[in-house]
């Protein structure tokens, strides 16, 4: 079940699992996803205390006040503060990794560990920036579903896409539920 809190006049949705004690594992989803991307991992985490957050503009969280990984990091801090969590292990997948890195720069005293899952600390190349701008234009021209449908297959090797259409289609279906404004804000923020 998702919970919500309000910070900066915006709702942030999150899910809790496991015991109320212990150093929690905070899981941040990737671009064009929400916290549900972690659902299949929870049974394999041995009962660890976990917090899964819908980053601003995704899932059940409101749009960010501005397109910035720092704003996403502040949303993570708001959830931790709301749950009285002083330290955590933060794992960021893809864009969630960019958020985790922004969090580590702003709030290093709140980290007991940091992990990047299919993410990196490097700035976009000029080609990457151009691709993000093209994505924004495509989304703003009303081609939300087309953008999402082409996004996810391009994130995996062709052999994986062919062998696992169920996984790709589930990601596409979930991605289509994410609001255009949230996707655009994330592209601008990255």
Tab-separated table of C-alpha atoms in Angstrom:
chain	number	residue	atom	x	y	z
A	1	UNK	CA	0.000	0.000	0.000
A	2	UNK	CA	1.292	3.460	-0.885
A	3	UNK	CA	1.512	6.198	1.691
A	4	UNK	CA	1.839	9.896	0.961
A	5	UNK	CA	3.208	12.935	2.688
A	6	UNK	CA	3.229	16.576	1.684
A	7	UNK	CA	6.447	18.560	1.337
A	8	UNK	CA	6.828	21.888	-0.450
A	9	UNK	CA	3.035	21.756	-1.026
A	10	UNK	CA	3.426	18.603	-3.133
A	11	UNK	CA	2.451	15.001	-2.459
A	12	UNK	CA	5.216	12.394	-2.392
A	13	UNK	CA	4.141	8.746	-2.504
A	14	UNK	CA	6.152	5.936	-0.954
A	15	UNK	CA	5.864	2.324	0.195
A	16	UNK	CA	7.301	0.666	3.282
A	17	UNK	CA	8.181	-2.982	3.771
A	18	UNK	CA	9.881	-4.945	6.523
A	19	UNK	CA	10.536	-4.208	10.177
A	20	UNK	CA	10.458	-0.712	11.643
A	21	UNK	CA	14.025	-1.045	12.984
A	22	UNK	CA	17.340	-1.300	11.237
A	23	UNK	CA	19.119	0.684	8.565
A	24	UNK	CA	16.577	0.967	5.750
A	25	UNK	CA	17.234	0.348	2.098
A	26	UNK	CA	15.732	3.211	0.063
A	27	UNK	CA	15.034	2.295	-3.565
A	28	UNK	CA	14.711	4.970	-6.253
A	29	UNK	CA	13.218	4.034	-9.615
A	30	UNK	CA	14.480	4.925	-13.055
A	31	UNK	CA	13.230	7.238	-15.776
A	32	UNK	CA	9.630	6.805	-16.913
A	33	UNK	CA	8.948	4.332	-14.076
A	34	UNK	CA	7.596	4.435	-10.547
A	35	UNK	CA	8.270	2.578	-7.308
A	36	UNK	CA	6.450	-0.508	-8.599
A	37	UNK	CA	9.557	-1.371	-10.654
A	38	UNK	CA	11.001	-2.741	-7.376
A	39	UNK	CA	8.011	-4.996	-6.531
A	40	UNK	CA	9.701	-8.184	-7.707
A	41	UNK	CA	12.800	-7.499	-5.615
A	42	UNK	CA	11.085	-7.126	-2.245
A	43	UNK	CA	10.531	-10.875	-1.617
A	44	UNK	CA	14.248	-11.477	-2.215
A	45	UNK	CA	15.544	-8.880	0.224
A	46	UNK	CA	15.306	-11.125	3.260
A	47	UNK	CA	12.860	-8.992	5.200
A	48	UNK	CA	15.006	-5.863	5.103
A	49	UNK	CA	13.333	-2.587	5.942
A	50	UNK	CA	12.714	-0.919	2.556
A	51	UNK	CA	11.308	2.389	1.408
A	52	UNK	CA	10.311	2.770	-2.244
A	53	UNK	CA	9.611	6.319	-3.392
A	54	UNK	CA	7.681	7.595	-6.411
A	55	UNK	CA	9.982	10.417	-7.487
A	56	UNK	CA	8.246	13.738	-8.273
A	57	UNK	CA	6.157	13.570	-11.432
A	58	UNK	CA	5.911	9.761	-11.419
A	59	UNK	CA	3.528	7.240	-9.929
A	60	UNK	CA	1.342	8.902	-7.339
A	61	UNK	CA	3.710	11.803	-6.582
A	62	UNK	CA	2.943	15.329	-7.733
A	63	UNK	CA	5.065	17.111	-10.320
A	64	UNK	CA	8.309	18.648	-9.080
A	65	UNK	CA	8.399	22.378	-8.323
A	66	UNK	CA	11.243	22.613	-10.877
A	67	UNK	CA	13.013	20.119	-13.183
A	68	UNK	CA	16.062	19.218	-11.106
A	69	UNK	CA	17.694	16.181	-9.565
A	70	UNK	CA	18.230	18.367	-6.484
A	71	UNK	CA	14.441	18.737	-6.168
A	72	UNK	CA	14.115	14.942	-6.393
A	73	UNK	CA	16.816	14.608	-3.715
A	74	UNK	CA	14.835	17.001	-1.507
A	75	UNK	CA	11.755	14.785	-1.984
A	76	UNK	CA	13.782	11.779	-0.783
A	77	UNK	CA	14.899	13.796	2.254
A	78	UNK	CA	11.284	14.770	2.982
A	79	UNK	CA	10.266	11.088	3.044
A	80	UNK	CA	13.186	10.175	5.302
A	81	UNK	CA	12.362	13.059	7.644
A	82	UNK	CA	8.687	12.127	7.609
A	83	UNK	CA	9.601	8.596	8.663
A	84	UNK	CA	12.195	9.786	11.228
A	85	UNK	CA	14.952	7.957	9.336
A	86	UNK	CA	18.337	9.474	10.154
A	87	UNK	CA	20.448	7.243	7.861
A	88	UNK	CA	19.770	4.877	5.002
A	89	UNK	CA	21.370	2.866	2.246
A	90	UNK	CA	20.262	4.538	-0.974
A	91	UNK	CA	20.024	2.570	-4.222
A	92	UNK	CA	19.237	4.440	-7.418
A	93	UNK	CA	18.281	2.810	-10.693
A	94	UNK	CA	19.075	4.852	-13.836
A	95	UNK	CA	17.584	8.332	-13.190
A	96	UNK	CA	17.151	7.269	-9.571
A	97	UNK	CA	20.946	6.996	-9.539
A	98	UNK	CA	21.234	10.627	-10.607
A	99	UNK	CA	18.876	11.470	-7.744
A	100	UNK	CA	20.940	9.360	-5.333
A	101	UNK	CA	24.103	11.186	-6.392
A	102	UNK	CA	22.429	14.569	-5.898
A	103	UNK	CA	21.261	13.367	-2.468
A	104	UNK	CA	24.783	12.228	-1.569
A	105	UNK	CA	26.166	15.663	-2.426
A	106	UNK	CA	23.515	17.559	-0.476
A	107	UNK	CA	22.992	15.235	2.497
A	108	UNK	CA	26.060	12.960	2.901
A	109	UNK	CA	25.480	12.648	6.659
A	110	UNK	CA	22.195	10.828	5.925
A	111	UNK	CA	23.876	7.966	4.043
A	112	UNK	CA	25.010	4.643	5.421
A	113	UNK	CA	25.676	3.436	1.876
A	114	UNK	CA	25.078	4.312	-1.766
A	115	UNK	CA	24.595	2.129	-4.822
A	116	UNK	CA	23.943	2.834	-8.485
A	117	UNK	CA	21.996	0.246	-10.453
A	118	UNK	CA	22.322	0.728	-14.230
A	119	UNK	CA	23.328	4.338	-13.639
A	120	UNK	CA	26.482	6.450	-13.663
A	121	UNK	CA	27.929	9.744	-12.392
A	122	UNK	CA	28.837	11.224	-15.792
A	123	UNK	CA	27.295	14.256	-17.492
A	124	UNK	CA	25.370	13.758	-20.707
A	125	UNK	CA	27.322	13.920	-23.935
A	126	UNK	CA	26.209	16.515	-26.509
A	127	UNK	CA	24.453	13.642	-28.317
A	128	UNK	CA	22.677	12.631	-25.109
A	129	UNK	CA	21.511	16.201	-24.536
A	130	UNK	CA	20.230	16.390	-28.106
A	131	UNK	CA	18.355	13.097	-27.629
A	132	UNK	CA	16.713	14.400	-24.450
A	133	UNK	CA	15.658	17.580	-26.292
A	134	UNK	CA	14.163	15.508	-29.111
A	135	UNK	CA	12.281	13.472	-26.518
A	136	UNK	CA	10.881	16.635	-24.951
A	137	UNK	CA	9.745	17.878	-28.371
A	138	UNK	CA	8.120	14.527	-29.131
A	139	UNK	CA	6.267	14.492	-25.804
A	140	UNK	CA	5.151	18.109	-26.138
A	141	UNK	CA	3.801	17.386	-29.622
A	142	UNK	CA	1.378	14.842	-28.147
A	143	UNK	CA	3.293	11.629	-28.909
A	144	UNK	CA	3.481	10.366	-25.308
A	145	UNK	CA	2.594	6.726	-26.024
A	146	UNK	CA	4.891	6.555	-29.052
A	147	UNK	CA	7.772	8.008	-27.020
A	148	UNK	CA	7.300	5.439	-24.249
A	149	UNK	CA	6.848	2.559	-26.710
A	150	UNK	CA	10.188	3.279	-28.379
A	151	UNK	CA	12.019	4.122	-25.143
A	152	UNK	CA	12.048	0.803	-23.309
A	153	UNK	CA	13.073	-1.564	-26.135
A	154	UNK	CA	16.038	0.743	-26.767
A	155	UNK	CA	17.283	0.246	-23.201
A	156	UNK	CA	17.967	-3.472	-23.656
A	157	UNK	CA	19.989	-5.623	-26.050
A	158	UNK	CA	17.855	-6.794	-28.998
A	159	UNK	CA	18.187	-10.447	-27.928
A	160	UNK	CA	16.705	-9.612	-24.507
A	161	UNK	CA	13.832	-7.667	-26.074
A	162	UNK	CA	13.045	-10.632	-28.339
A	163	UNK	CA	13.322	-13.226	-25.549
A	164	UNK	CA	11.347	-11.246	-22.933
A	165	UNK	CA	8.490	-9.344	-24.576
A	166	UNK	CA	6.444	-9.690	-21.366
A	167	UNK	CA	9.001	-7.640	-19.397
A	168	UNK	CA	9.293	-5.000	-22.115
A	169	UNK	CA	5.517	-4.728	-22.510
A	170	UNK	CA	5.032	-4.386	-18.736
A	171	UNK	CA	7.566	-1.539	-18.675
A	172	UNK	CA	5.859	0.133	-21.641
A	173	UNK	CA	2.413	-0.228	-20.051
A	174	UNK	CA	3.649	1.292	-16.786
A	175	UNK	CA	5.522	4.027	-18.653
A	176	UNK	CA	2.364	4.995	-20.532
A	177	UNK	CA	0.679	5.624	-17.170
A	178	UNK	CA	3.294	8.221	-16.228
A	179	UNK	CA	2.207	11.812	-16.945
A	180	UNK	CA	3.746	13.630	-19.882
A	181	UNK	CA	4.593	16.603	-17.657
A	182	UNK	CA	6.531	14.351	-15.259
A	183	UNK	CA	8.499	12.733	-18.072
A	184	UNK	CA	9.331	16.136	-19.585
A	185	UNK	CA	10.427	17.494	-16.192
A	186	UNK	CA	12.696	14.482	-15.710
A	187	UNK	CA	14.260	14.908	-19.144
A	188	UNK	CA	14.867	18.589	-18.402
A	189	UNK	CA	16.283	17.741	-14.971
A	190	UNK	CA	18.693	15.134	-16.281
